[in-house]
Coordinates of C-alpha atoms in Angstrom, one line a residue:
X1 CA -146.5 22.0 -45.5
X2 CA -148.2 23.4 -42.3
X3 CA -147.2 20.5 -39.8
X4 CA -143.6 21.3 -41.0
X5 CA -143.8 24.9 -40.0
X6 CA -145.7 23.9 -36.7
X7 CA -142.6 22.1 -35.9
X8 CA -139.8 24.5 -37.0
X9 CA -141.9 26.8 -35.2
X10 CA -141.5 25.0 -32.3
X11 CA -138.3 24.6 -32.2
X12 CA -137.4 28.3 -32.6
X13 CA -139.4 29.1 -29.7
X14 CA -137.5 26.6 -27.5
X15 CA -134.2 28.3 -28.6
X16 CA -135.7 31.5 -27.7
X17 CA -137.5 31.1 -24.8
X18 CA -136.2 27.5 -23.1
X19 CA -132.9 27.7 -24.3
X20 CA -131.6 24.5 -22.7
X21 CA -134.2 22.6 -24.5
X22 CA -133.7 24.3 -27.7
X23 CA -129.8 23.8 -28.0
X24 CA -130.8 20.3 -27.7
X25 CA -133.2 20.1 -30.2
X26 CA -130.9 21.8 -32.6
X27 CA -128.4 19.2 -32.4
X28 CA -130.8 16.1 -33.4
X29 CA -132.1 15.3 -36.6
X30 CA -135.9 16.2 -36.5
X31 CA -138.1 14.8 -39.8
X32 CA -141.3 13.6 -40.4
X33 CA -142.2 9.8 -40.5
X34 CA -145.4 8.2 -41.0
X35 CA -144.6 4.9 -39.9
X36 CA -144.6 6.3 -36.3
X37 CA -147.8 7.3 -34.7
X38 CA -146.6 10.3 -32.4
X39 CA -143.0 11.5 -32.0
X40 CA -140.0 9.2 -31.4
X41 CA -136.4 9.7 -30.4
X42 CA -133.3 7.3 -30.3
X43 CA -131.1 9.7 -28.9
X44 CA -129.8 10.8 -32.3
X45 CA -132.7 12.1 -33.9
X46 CA -136.7 13.2 -33.4
X47 CA -139.0 11.7 -35.7
X48 CA -142.8 12.8 -36.1
X49 CA -146.0 11.9 -37.7
X50 CA -147.9 14.7 -39.6
X51 CA -150.9 13.4 -38.7
X52 CA -150.2 13.4 -34.8
X53 CA -148.4 17.4 -35.2
X54 CA -151.8 18.0 -37.3
X55 CA -153.7 17.5 -34.2
X56 CA -151.9 19.8 -31.5
X57 CA -151.8 23.2 -31.1
X58 CA -148.6 25.4 -31.5
X59 CA -147.8 25.3 -27.7
X60 CA -148.7 21.6 -27.2
X61 CA -146.3 21.2 -30.2
X62 CA -143.5 23.1 -28.4
X63 CA -144.1 20.8 -25.2
X64 CA -143.8 17.6 -26.9
X65 CA -140.9 18.8 -28.7
X66 CA -139.5 19.4 -25.2
X67 CA -140.5 16.1 -24.1
X68 CA -138.4 14.3 -26.5
X69 CA -135.3 16.4 -25.6
X70 CA -135.7 15.2 -22.0
X71 CA -135.8 11.5 -23.1
X72 CA -132.4 12.6 -24.9
X73 CA -131.1 14.5 -21.9
X74 CA -131.9 11.5 -19.3
X75 CA -130.6 9.0 -21.7
X76 CA -133.7 6.9 -21.6
X77 CA -132.7 5.1 -24.5
X78 CA -129.7 3.5 -23.0
X79 CA -131.4 2.6 -19.4
X80 CA -134.2 0.1 -20.3
X81 CA -132.4 -3.1 -20.1
X82 CA -134.6 -6.2 -20.1
X83 CA -137.3 -3.9 -19.1
X84 CA -141.0 -4.2 -21.0
X85 CA -140.7 -1.4 -23.6
X86 CA -143.8 -0.2 -23.2
X87 CA -144.1 0.1 -19.5
X88 CA -140.7 1.7 -19.8
X89 CA -142.1 4.1 -21.8
X90 CA -144.8 4.5 -19.5
X91 CA -142.6 5.3 -16.8
X92 CA -140.1 7.4 -18.7
X93 CA -143.2 9.7 -19.5
X94 CA -144.2 9.9 -15.8
X95 CA -140.5 10.9 -15.1
X96 CA -140.3 13.7 -17.6
X97 CA -143.9 15.4 -17.8
X98 CA -143.7 16.8 -14.5
X99 CA -140.8 18.2 -15.4
X100 CA -142.0 20.1 -18.1
X101 CA -145.2 21.1 -16.6
X102 CA -143.0 22.7 -13.7
X103 CA -141.1 24.6 -16.3
X104 CA -144.1 26.2 -17.4
X105 CA -144.8 24.0 -20.9
X106 CA -148.1 22.8 -22.0
X107 CA -148.8 19.7 -23.0
X108 CA -151.9 17.5 -24.6
X109 CA -154.4 16.8 -21.8
X110 CA -154.0 12.8 -22.0
X111 CA -150.2 13.4 -21.1
X112 CA -149.4 10.9 -17.9
X113 CA -148.7 13.0 -14.5
X114 CA -149.1 11.7 -11.2
X115 CA -147.5 13.7 -8.0
X116 CA -147.1 10.1 -6.6
X117 CA -144.2 9.9 -9.3
X118 CA -142.6 13.1 -9.0
X119 CA -139.1 13.6 -8.6
X120 CA -138.6 10.0 -9.1
X121 CA -136.2 8.3 -11.5
X122 CA -137.7 6.0 -14.6
X123 CA -136.3 2.7 -12.9
X124 CA -138.1 3.7 -9.6
X125 CA -141.2 4.6 -11.0
X126 CA -141.2 1.1 -13.4
X127 CA -140.7 -0.6 -10.2
X128 CA -144.1 1.1 -8.5
X129 CA -146.2 0.9 -11.7
X130 CA -149.3 -1.1 -11.0
X131 CA -149.9 -4.3 -12.7
X132 CA -152.4 -2.9 -14.8
X133 CA -150.4 -0.2 -15.8
X134 CA -151.1 -1.0 -19.7
X135 CA -154.2 -1.4 -19.3
X136 CA -155.0 2.0 -17.2
X137 CA -152.4 4.0 -19.1
X138 CA -152.2 2.7 -22.4
X139 CA -149.1 2.3 -24.4
X140 CA -147.7 5.4 -23.1
X141 CA -148.8 9.1 -22.8
X142 CA -149.2 9.1 -26.7
X143 CA -146.8 12.4 -26.5
X144 CA -144.0 10.0 -28.0
X145 CA -142.1 7.1 -27.9
X146 CA -138.0 6.4 -26.4
X147 CA -136.9 3.8 -28.7
X148 CA -133.3 2.0 -27.9
X149 CA -130.6 3.3 -29.2
X150 CA -129.1 2.0 -32.5
X151 CA -125.9 2.3 -34.6
X152 CA -125.7 3.7 -38.1
X153 CA -127.0 0.4 -39.5
X154 CA -130.1 0.0 -36.8
X155 CA -128.5 -2.6 -34.6
X156 CA -127.7 -2.4 -31.0
X157 CA -124.6 -0.6 -30.6
X158 CA -121.6 -2.3 -29.1
X159 CA -120.4 -1.4 -25.5
X160 CA -117.8 0.7 -26.8
X161 CA -120.4 2.8 -29.1
X162 CA -122.8 3.0 -26.4
X163 CA -120.5 4.8 -24.5
X164 CA -119.4 6.8 -27.0
X165 CA -123.0 7.9 -28.0
X166 CA -123.5 8.5 -24.0
X167 CA -120.5 10.8 -23.9
X168 CA -121.7 12.8 -27.0
X169 CA -125.4 13.4 -25.4
X170 CA -123.4 14.5 -22.0
X171 CA -121.5 17.0 -23.7
X172 CA -124.5 18.5 -25.2
X173 CA -126.2 18.5 -22.1
X174 CA -123.6 20.5 -20.5
X175 CA -123.1 22.7 -23.3
X176 CA -127.1 23.6 -23.2
X177 CA -127.1 24.0 -19.1
X178 CA -124.1 26.4 -19.6
X179 CA -125.6 28.2 -22.3
X180 CA -129.1 28.3 -20.3
X181 CA -127.6 29.0 -16.9
X182 CA -125.9 32.2 -18.6
X183 CA -129.1 33.9 -19.3
X184 CA -130.5 32.5 -16.0
X185 CA -132.9 30.1 -17.6
X186 CA -132.0 26.4 -16.4
X187 CA -134.8 24.4 -15.0
X188 CA -134.5 23.2 -11.3
X189 CA -134.6 19.8 -12.2
X190 CA -132.0 20.1 -15.1
X191 CA -129.7 22.0 -12.3
X192 CA -129.9 18.7 -10.2
X193 CA -129.0 16.6 -13.2
X194 CA -125.8 18.6 -14.1
X195 CA -124.5 18.4 -10.3
X196 CA -125.1 14.6 -10.2
X197 CA -123.1 14.8 -13.7
X198 CA -120.2 16.5 -12.6
X199 CA -119.7 14.6 -9.5
X200 CA -119.8 11.7 -11.6
X201 CA -117.6 13.0 -14.2
X202 CA -115.2 13.7 -10.9
X203 CA -115.8 10.1 -9.5
X204 CA -114.6 8.7 -12.8
X205 CA -111.5 11.1 -13.1
X206 CA -110.4 10.2 -9.6
X207 CA -110.7 6.7 -10.2
X208 CA -108.7 6.8 -13.2
X209 CA -105.9 8.9 -12.0
X210 CA -105.8 6.1 -9.1
X211 CA -105.2 3.4 -11.2
X212 CA -103.2 5.1 -13.8
X213 CA -100.7 6.1 -10.5
X214 CA -101.5 2.7 -8.6
X215 CA -100.0 0.9 -11.7
X216 CA -96.6 3.2 -11.4
X217 CA -97.0 3.4 -7.4
X218 CA -93.0 2.1 -7.0
X219 CA -91.9 5.0 -9.6
X220 CA -93.7 7.9 -7.5
X221 CA -92.1 9.8 -5.1
X222 CA -92.7 9.1 -1.5
X223 CA -95.4 11.7 -0.8
X224 CA -97.3 11.0 -3.8
X225 CA -97.3 7.2 -2.9
X226 CA -99.0 8.1 0.3
X227 CA -101.7 10.5 -1.8
X228 CA -102.8 7.5 -4.1
X229 CA -102.9 4.9 -1.4
X230 CA -105.3 7.4 0.3
X231 CA -107.3 7.8 -2.9
X232 CA -107.4 4.3 -3.5

């Protein structure tokens, strides 16, 4: 099937030319699905419609595959909250398409991109979308959709399950970033994300240590008691 070959080549090109994206793409289930109109990811898989892929050239297919990878990287499937699904997809596309273009990817001409939103989070863009955003932009850029995360049965994950799923993605992202950095091929936007993740992890670790130490404060030697009190 020619469309399958095009998708396979797209992943191979990501691995060779854009290792950060390639590493994450290889960690996801990638399969055709005629029930969707373009491409879609839930953080665990990337689904693609054969007719949609058939309408793109090879480089556009590479770009849209990278587009889905960035949805996963930024964990958009966990961040929608109670926001409108269509508007959230529009905001997410604006957030990531400029990153892809800056990284040298080719996207279909109908891809959403606006300098006004460059460098902003999906949440910030969502708050800035015009009232007629759906009419103006349609149901999204047409590149692909990010769906809410689900468990293995297709239900909304529990809080514990969601945290574990997010931790799994963080692990994939850090591993992919380390590999890409080693060969000098890590996009600047991803570098910034990694720095934020590292600071977040450090903060979480310090908070956890402080809680554990405070719980047993009375049993700690006096110098360590002072350190814990300063940290808290």
